[in-house]
Amino acid sequence: GNSVTQMEGPVTLSEEAFLTINCTYTATGYPSLFWYVQYPGEGLQLLLKATKADDKGSNKGFEATYRKETTSFHLEKGSVQVSDSAVYFCALSDRGDSSYKLIFGSGTRLLVRP
Amino acid sequence: ETGVTQSPTHLIKTRGQQVTLRCSSQSGHNTVSWYQQALGQGPQFIFQYYREEENGRGNFPPRFSGLQFPNYSSELNVNALELDDSALYLCASSLGQGAGGNTEAFFGQGTRLTVV
């Protein structure tokens, strides 16, 4: 079945450091890919998405490129802030018989120190 | 435009009891999906409702059931609670038959269920 694998955390960085969180996927067909963020005590918020190969999703300084050849969707940010501390989930859309569902990775906790 | 709201935010139940969780979808959305997020894990798809009918189901036993109402709000019911049911339960609403694809899923803040 379809699946998502993320790098294990926690990832600890100093403010203004460069961030990469790796995500690879296994899927039949060409799913849409997503990054969601979960701040402490909150639900999930969509951070960015890409719907086809070579698409780049971007939002709030975060970027990720849909790489079909490497089945990857790595999240990057050039300069992290303390407020970026959260858990980040990579996900893909899985088309069932009549509906889509999201398949999530296990999440990567990011801690940014001042 | 109101967002997705879930109630209650927290609750504690005893093993063997039954629980009902509620979700109000975002205005204009006709699809609701439920996910279970165990501590330290990613959310797992439970099922989806579209226009009041179950429209897809994950690998969860029948004691997990749901409803969707004409106003598109939804309930998740869990019977015969087990300790492993302790988790954050997330509701997501979207427009059309997708909590994915090309439609965006909007998540509520979740209900934290603890089974003792």
PDB file of N, CA and C in Angstrom, chain A residues 32-34 36 38 41-46 49 51 87 89 92-95 97-107 109, chain B residues 33 35 37 40-45 48 54-58 88 90 97-110:
ATOM      1  N   SER A  32      -1.151  13.590  -4.850  1.00  0.00           N
ATOM      2  CA  SER A  32      -0.757  14.914  -4.385  1.00  0.00           C
ATOM      3  C   SER A  32       0.018  14.762  -3.083  1.00  0.00           C
ATOM      4  N   LEU A  33       0.925  15.686  -2.837  1.00  0.00           N
ATOM      5  CA  LEU A  33       1.772  15.628  -1.654  1.00  0.00           C
ATOM      6  C   LEU A  33       1.590  16.887  -0.816  1.00  0.00           C
ATOM      7  N   PHE A  34       1.685  16.709   0.495  1.00  0.00           N
ATOM      8  CA  PHE A  34       1.384  17.798   1.410  1.00  0.00           C
ATOM      9  C   PHE A  34       2.404  17.834   2.557  1.00  0.00           C
ATOM     10  N   TYR A  36       1.954  19.247   6.475  1.00  0.00           N
ATOM     11  CA  TYR A  36       1.110  19.833   7.510  1.00  0.00           C
ATOM     12  C   TYR A  36       1.983  20.162   8.719  1.00  0.00           C
ATOM     13  N   GLN A  38       1.799  21.007  13.007  1.00  0.00           N
ATOM     14  CA  GLN A  38       0.986  20.916  14.220  1.00  0.00           C
ATOM     15  C   GLN A  38       1.723  21.625  15.347  1.00  0.00           C
ATOM     16  N   GLY A  41      -0.645  21.521  21.210  1.00  0.00           N
ATOM     17  CA  GLY A  41      -2.037  21.630  21.636  1.00  0.00           C
ATOM     18  C   GLY A  41      -3.021  21.975  20.547  1.00  0.00           C
ATOM     19  N   GLU A  42      -2.591  21.948  19.304  1.00  0.00           N
ATOM     20  CA  GLU A  42      -3.483  22.331  18.206  1.00  0.00           C
ATOM     21  C   GLU A  42      -3.655  21.197  17.197  1.00  0.00           C
ATOM     22  N   GLY A  43      -4.595  21.398  16.287  1.00  0.00           N
ATOM     23  CA  GLY A  43      -4.788  20.446  15.197  1.00  0.00           C
ATOM     24  C   GLY A  43      -3.774  20.688  14.093  1.00  0.00           C
ATOM     25  N   LEU A  44      -4.031  20.115  12.941  1.00  0.00           N
ATOM     26  CA  LEU A  44      -3.117  20.219  11.810  1.00  0.00           C
ATOM     27  C   LEU A  44      -3.473  21.410  10.934  1.00  0.00           C
ATOM     28  N   GLN A  45      -2.437  22.075  10.438  1.00  0.00           N
ATOM     29  CA  GLN A  45      -2.631  23.162   9.484  1.00  0.00           C
ATOM     30  C   GLN A  45      -1.863  22.819   8.219  1.00  0.00           C
ATOM     31  N   LEU A  46      -2.497  23.006   7.077  1.00  0.00           N
ATOM     32  CA  LEU A  46      -1.811  22.777   5.817  1.00  0.00           C
ATOM     33  C   LEU A  46      -0.745  23.839   5.633  1.00  0.00           C
ATOM     34  N   LYS A  49       1.471  22.401  -0.491  1.00  0.00           N
ATOM     35  CA  LYS A  49       1.143  21.186  -1.229  1.00  0.00           C
ATOM     36  C   LYS A  49       1.680  21.276  -2.645  1.00  0.00           C
ATOM     37  N   THR A  51       0.771  19.133  -6.475  1.00  0.00           N
ATOM     38  CA  THR A  51      -0.171  18.177  -7.051  1.00  0.00           C
ATOM     39  C   THR A  51       0.383  17.360  -8.205  1.00  0.00           C
ATOM     40  N   VAL A  87       5.571  20.283  15.174  1.00  0.00           N
ATOM     41  CA  VAL A  87       5.740  18.970  14.550  1.00  0.00           C
ATOM     42  C   VAL A  87       5.274  19.071  13.103  1.00  0.00           C
ATOM     43  N   PHE A  89       4.371  17.169   9.475  1.00  0.00           N
ATOM     44  CA  PHE A  89       3.934  15.897   8.910  1.00  0.00           C
ATOM     45  C   PHE A  89       3.912  15.986   7.392  1.00  0.00           C
ATOM     46  N   LEU A  92       0.456  12.156   1.803  1.00  0.00           N
ATOM     47  CA  LEU A  92       0.029  12.027   0.415  1.00  0.00           C
ATOM     48  C   LEU A  92      -1.451  11.711   0.374  1.00  0.00           C
ATOM     49  N   SER A  93      -2.063  12.042  -0.737  1.00  0.00           N
ATOM     50  CA  SER A  93      -3.472  11.720  -0.928  1.00  0.00           C
ATOM     51  C   SER A  93      -3.559  10.359  -1.593  1.00  0.00           C
ATOM     52  N   ASP A  94      -4.404   9.517  -1.042  1.00  0.00           N
ATOM     53  CA  ASP A  94      -4.565   8.146  -1.515  1.00  0.00           C
ATOM     54  C   ASP A  94      -5.972   7.994  -2.053  1.00  0.00           C
ATOM     55  N   ARG A  95      -6.073   7.689  -3.312  1.00  0.00           N
ATOM     56  CA  ARG A  95      -7.380   7.583  -3.936  1.00  0.00           C
ATOM     57  C   ARG A  95      -7.926   6.178  -3.700  1.00  0.00           C
ATOM     58  N   ASP A  97     -11.733   3.730  -3.574  1.00  0.00           N
ATOM     59  CA  ASP A  97     -12.785   3.464  -4.555  1.00  0.00           C
ATOM     60  C   ASP A  97     -13.601   4.704  -4.852  1.00  0.00           C
ATOM     61  N   SER A  98     -13.874   5.473  -3.834  1.00  0.00           N
ATOM     62  CA  SER A  98     -14.770   6.605  -4.045  1.00  0.00           C
ATOM     63  C   SER A  98     -14.349   7.844  -3.293  1.00  0.00           C
ATOM     64  N   SER A  99     -13.200   7.824  -2.684  1.00  0.00           N
ATOM     65  CA  SER A  99     -12.812   8.975  -1.876  1.00  0.00           C
ATOM     66  C   SER A  99     -11.298   9.067  -1.798  1.00  0.00           C
ATOM     67  N   TYR A 100     -10.847  10.218  -1.401  1.00  0.00           N
ATOM     68  CA  TYR A 100      -9.447  10.407  -1.083  1.00  0.00           C
ATOM     69  C   TYR A 100      -9.281  10.354   0.426  1.00  0.00           C
ATOM     70  N   LYS A 101      -8.156   9.850   0.873  1.00  0.00           N
ATOM     71  CA  LYS A 101      -7.783   9.969   2.265  1.00  0.00           C
ATOM     72  C   LYS A 101      -6.334  10.409   2.292  1.00  0.00           C
ATOM     73  N   LEU A 102      -5.933  10.956   3.413  1.00  0.00           N
ATOM     74  CA  LEU A 102      -4.547  11.370   3.594  1.00  0.00           C
ATOM     75  C   LEU A 102      -3.787  10.280   4.339  1.00  0.00           C
ATOM     76  N   ILE A 103      -2.608   9.951   3.830  1.00  0.00           N
ATOM     77  CA  ILE A 103      -1.695   9.044   4.523  1.00  0.00           C
ATOM     78  C   ILE A 103      -0.529   9.882   5.028  1.00  0.00           C
ATOM     79  N   PHE A 104      -0.300   9.828   6.318  1.00  0.00           N
ATOM     80  CA  PHE A 104       0.700  10.687   6.966  1.00  0.00           C
ATOM     81  C   PHE A 104       1.954   9.900   7.339  1.00  0.00           C
ATOM     82  N   GLY A 105       3.070  10.609   7.352  1.00  0.00           N
ATOM     83  CA  GLY A 105       4.254  10.089   7.996  1.00  0.00           C
ATOM     84  C   GLY A 105       4.117  10.219   9.503  1.00  0.00           C
ATOM     85  N   SER A 106       5.131   9.787  10.217  1.00  0.00           N
ATOM     86  CA  SER A 106       5.043   9.759  11.681  1.00  0.00           C
ATOM     87  C   SER A 106       5.364  11.104  12.319  1.00  0.00           C
ATOM     88  N   GLY A 107       5.756  12.080  11.511  1.00  0.00           N
ATOM     89  CA  GLY A 107       6.001  13.417  12.028  1.00  0.00           C
ATOM     90  C   GLY A 107       7.454  13.633  12.439  1.00  0.00           C
ATOM     91  N   ARG A 109       9.568  16.390  14.831  1.00  0.00           N
ATOM     92  CA  ARG A 109       9.502  17.533  15.742  1.00  0.00           C
ATOM     93  C   ARG A 109      10.686  18.452  15.487  1.00  0.00           C
TER      94      ARG A 109
ATOM     95  N   SER B  33     -13.920  13.820   7.332  1.00  0.00           N
ATOM     96  CA  SER B  33     -13.068  12.654   7.564  1.00  0.00           C
ATOM     97  C   SER B  33     -12.611  12.658   9.020  1.00  0.00           C
ATOM     98  N   TYR B  35      -9.750  11.073  11.814  1.00  0.00           N
ATOM     99  CA  TYR B  35      -8.422  10.486  11.949  1.00  0.00           C
ATOM    100  C   TYR B  35      -8.126  10.257  13.432  1.00  0.00           C
ATOM    101  N   GLN B  37      -4.929   9.989  16.027  1.00  0.00           N
ATOM    102  CA  GLN B  37      -3.515  10.272  16.157  1.00  0.00           C
ATOM    103  C   GLN B  37      -3.032   9.811  17.527  1.00  0.00           C
ATOM    104  N   GLY B  40       2.788  10.649  19.550  1.00  0.00           N
ATOM    105  CA  GLY B  40       4.044  10.492  18.838  1.00  0.00           C
ATOM    106  C   GLY B  40       3.928   9.896  17.448  1.00  0.00           C
ATOM    107  N   GLN B  41       2.710   9.751  16.958  1.00  0.00           N
ATOM    108  CA  GLN B  41       2.483   9.156  15.644  1.00  0.00           C
ATOM    109  C   GLN B  41       1.769  10.129  14.718  1.00  0.00           C
ATOM    110  N   GLY B  42       1.747   9.785  13.445  1.00  0.00           N
ATOM    111  CA  GLY B  42       0.955  10.548  12.497  1.00  0.00           C
ATOM    112  C   GLY B  42      -0.502  10.119  12.539  1.00  0.00           C
ATOM    113  N   PRO B  43      -1.395  10.962  12.084  1.00  0.00           N
ATOM    114  CA  PRO B  43      -2.818  10.609  12.060  1.00  0.00           C
ATOM    115  C   PRO B  43      -3.076   9.410  11.146  1.00  0.00           C
ATOM    116  N   GLN B  44      -4.027   8.564  11.580  1.00  0.00           N
ATOM    117  CA  GLN B  44      -4.452   7.397  10.809  1.00  0.00           C
ATOM    118  C   GLN B  44      -5.912   7.586  10.421  1.00  0.00           C
ATOM    119  N   PHE B  45      -6.216   7.338   9.150  1.00  0.00           N
ATOM    120  CA  PHE B  45      -7.569   7.528   8.619  1.00  0.00           C
ATOM    121  C   PHE B  45      -8.525   6.495   9.209  1.00  0.00           C
ATOM    122  N   GLN B  48     -14.582   8.293   6.280  1.00  0.00           N
ATOM    123  CA  GLN B  48     -15.014   9.550   5.678  1.00  0.00           C
ATOM    124  C   GLN B  48     -16.510   9.480   5.410  1.00  0.00           C
ATOM    125  N   GLU B  54     -21.209   6.854   4.577  1.00  0.00           N
ATOM    126  CA  GLU B  54     -19.808   6.473   4.703  1.00  0.00           C
ATOM    127  C   GLU B  54     -19.238   6.262   3.314  1.00  0.00           C
ATOM    128  N   ASN B  55     -18.093   6.856   3.084  1.00  0.00           N
ATOM    129  CA  ASN B  55     -17.547   6.965   1.735  1.00  0.00           C
ATOM    130  C   ASN B  55     -16.132   6.393   1.646  1.00  0.00           C
ATOM    131  N   GLY B  56     -15.706   5.708   2.656  1.00  0.00           N
ATOM    132  CA  GLY B  56     -14.355   5.153   2.681  1.00  0.00           C
ATOM    133  C   GLY B  56     -14.009   4.867   4.120  1.00  0.00           C
ATOM    134  N   ARG B  57     -13.263   3.794   4.342  1.00  0.00           N
ATOM    135  CA  ARG B  57     -12.965   3.382   5.709  1.00  0.00           C
ATOM    136  C   ARG B  57     -11.537   2.868   5.785  1.00  0.00           C
ATOM    137  N   GLY B  58     -10.853   3.197   6.864  1.00  0.00           N
ATOM    138  CA  GLY B  58      -9.517   2.688   7.107  1.00  0.00           C
ATOM    139  C   GLY B  58      -9.563   1.380   7.866  1.00  0.00           C
ATOM    140  N   LEU B  88      -5.542  11.366  20.162  1.00  0.00           N
ATOM    141  CA  LEU B  88      -6.174  12.603  19.701  1.00  0.00           C
ATOM    142  C   LEU B  88      -6.997  12.252  18.469  1.00  0.00           C
ATOM    143  N   LEU B  90      -9.022  13.576  15.334  1.00  0.00           N
ATOM    144  CA  LEU B  90      -9.084  14.761  14.491  1.00  0.00           C
ATOM    145  C   LEU B  90     -10.177  14.611  13.445  1.00  0.00           C
ATOM    146  N   GLN B  97     -15.517  14.880  -2.632  1.00  0.00           N
ATOM    147  CA  GLN B  97     -15.186  13.574  -2.070  1.00  0.00           C
ATOM    148  C   GLN B  97     -13.715  13.423  -1.775  1.00  0.00           C
ATOM    149  N   GLY B  98     -13.156  14.404  -1.140  1.00  0.00           N
ATOM    150  CA  GLY B  98     -11.726  14.301  -0.921  1.00  0.00           C
ATOM    151  C   GLY B  98     -11.254  15.020   0.302  1.00  0.00           C
ATOM    152  N   ALA B  99     -10.510  14.308   1.144  1.00  0.00           N
ATOM    153  CA  ALA B  99      -9.675  14.969   2.138  1.00  0.00           C
ATOM    154  C   ALA B  99      -8.268  14.811   1.607  1.00  0.00           C
ATOM    155  N   GLY B 100      -8.051  15.280   0.426  1.00  0.00           N
ATOM    156  CA  GLY B 100      -6.784  15.078  -0.273  1.00  0.00           C
ATOM    157  C   GLY B 100      -7.003  15.463  -1.716  1.00  0.00           C
ATOM    158  N   GLY B 101      -6.312  14.825  -2.605  1.00  0.00           N
ATOM    159  CA  GLY B 101      -6.490  15.159  -4.007  1.00  0.00           C
ATOM    160  C   GLY B 101      -6.195  16.618  -4.252  1.00  0.00           C
ATOM    161  N   ASN B 102      -7.051  17.260  -4.979  1.00  0.00           N
ATOM    162  CA  ASN B 102      -6.844  18.668  -5.251  1.00  0.00           C
ATOM    163  C   ASN B 102      -7.657  19.560  -4.337  1.00  0.00           C
ATOM    164  N   THR B 103      -8.350  18.955  -3.368  1.00  0.00           N
ATOM    165  CA  THR B 103      -9.128  19.761  -2.441  1.00  0.00           C
ATOM    166  C   THR B 103      -8.420  19.803  -1.105  1.00  0.00           C
ATOM    167  N   GLU B 104      -8.496  20.937  -0.445  1.00  0.00           N
ATOM    168  CA  GLU B 104      -7.807  21.091   0.826  1.00  0.00           C
ATOM    169  C   GLU B 104      -8.683  20.596   1.957  1.00  0.00           C
ATOM    170  N   ALA B 105      -8.079  19.865   2.877  1.00  0.00           N
ATOM    171  CA  ALA B 105      -8.762  19.417   4.084  1.00  0.00           C
ATOM    172  C   ALA B 105      -8.408  20.366   5.219  1.00  0.00           C
ATOM    173  N   PHE B 106      -9.427  20.823   5.922  1.00  0.00           N
ATOM    174  CA  PHE B 106      -9.239  21.719   7.064  1.00  0.00           C
ATOM    175  C   PHE B 106      -9.507  20.925   8.332  1.00  0.00           C
ATOM    176  N   PHE B 107      -8.544  20.941   9.237  1.00  0.00           N
ATOM    177  CA  PHE B 107      -8.634  20.137  10.448  1.00  0.00           C
ATOM    178  C   PHE B 107      -9.118  20.955  11.635  1.00  0.00           C
ATOM    179  N   GLY B 108      -9.855  20.282  12.499  1.00  0.00           N
ATOM    180  CA  GLY B 108     -10.187  20.852  13.788  1.00  0.00           C
ATOM    181  C   GLY B 108      -9.030  20.655  14.759  1.00  0.00           C
ATOM    182  N   GLN B 109      -9.225  21.165  15.979  1.00  0.00           N
ATOM    183  CA  GLN B 109      -8.155  21.085  16.971  1.00  0.00           C
ATOM    184  C   GLN B 109      -8.103  19.739  17.672  1.00  0.00           C
ATOM    185  N   GLY B 110      -9.117  18.931  17.441  1.00  0.00           N
ATOM    186  CA  GLY B 110      -9.069  17.581  17.963  1.00  0.00           C
ATOM    187  C   GLY B 110      -9.726  17.410  19.313  1.00  0.00           C
TER     188      GLY B 110
END
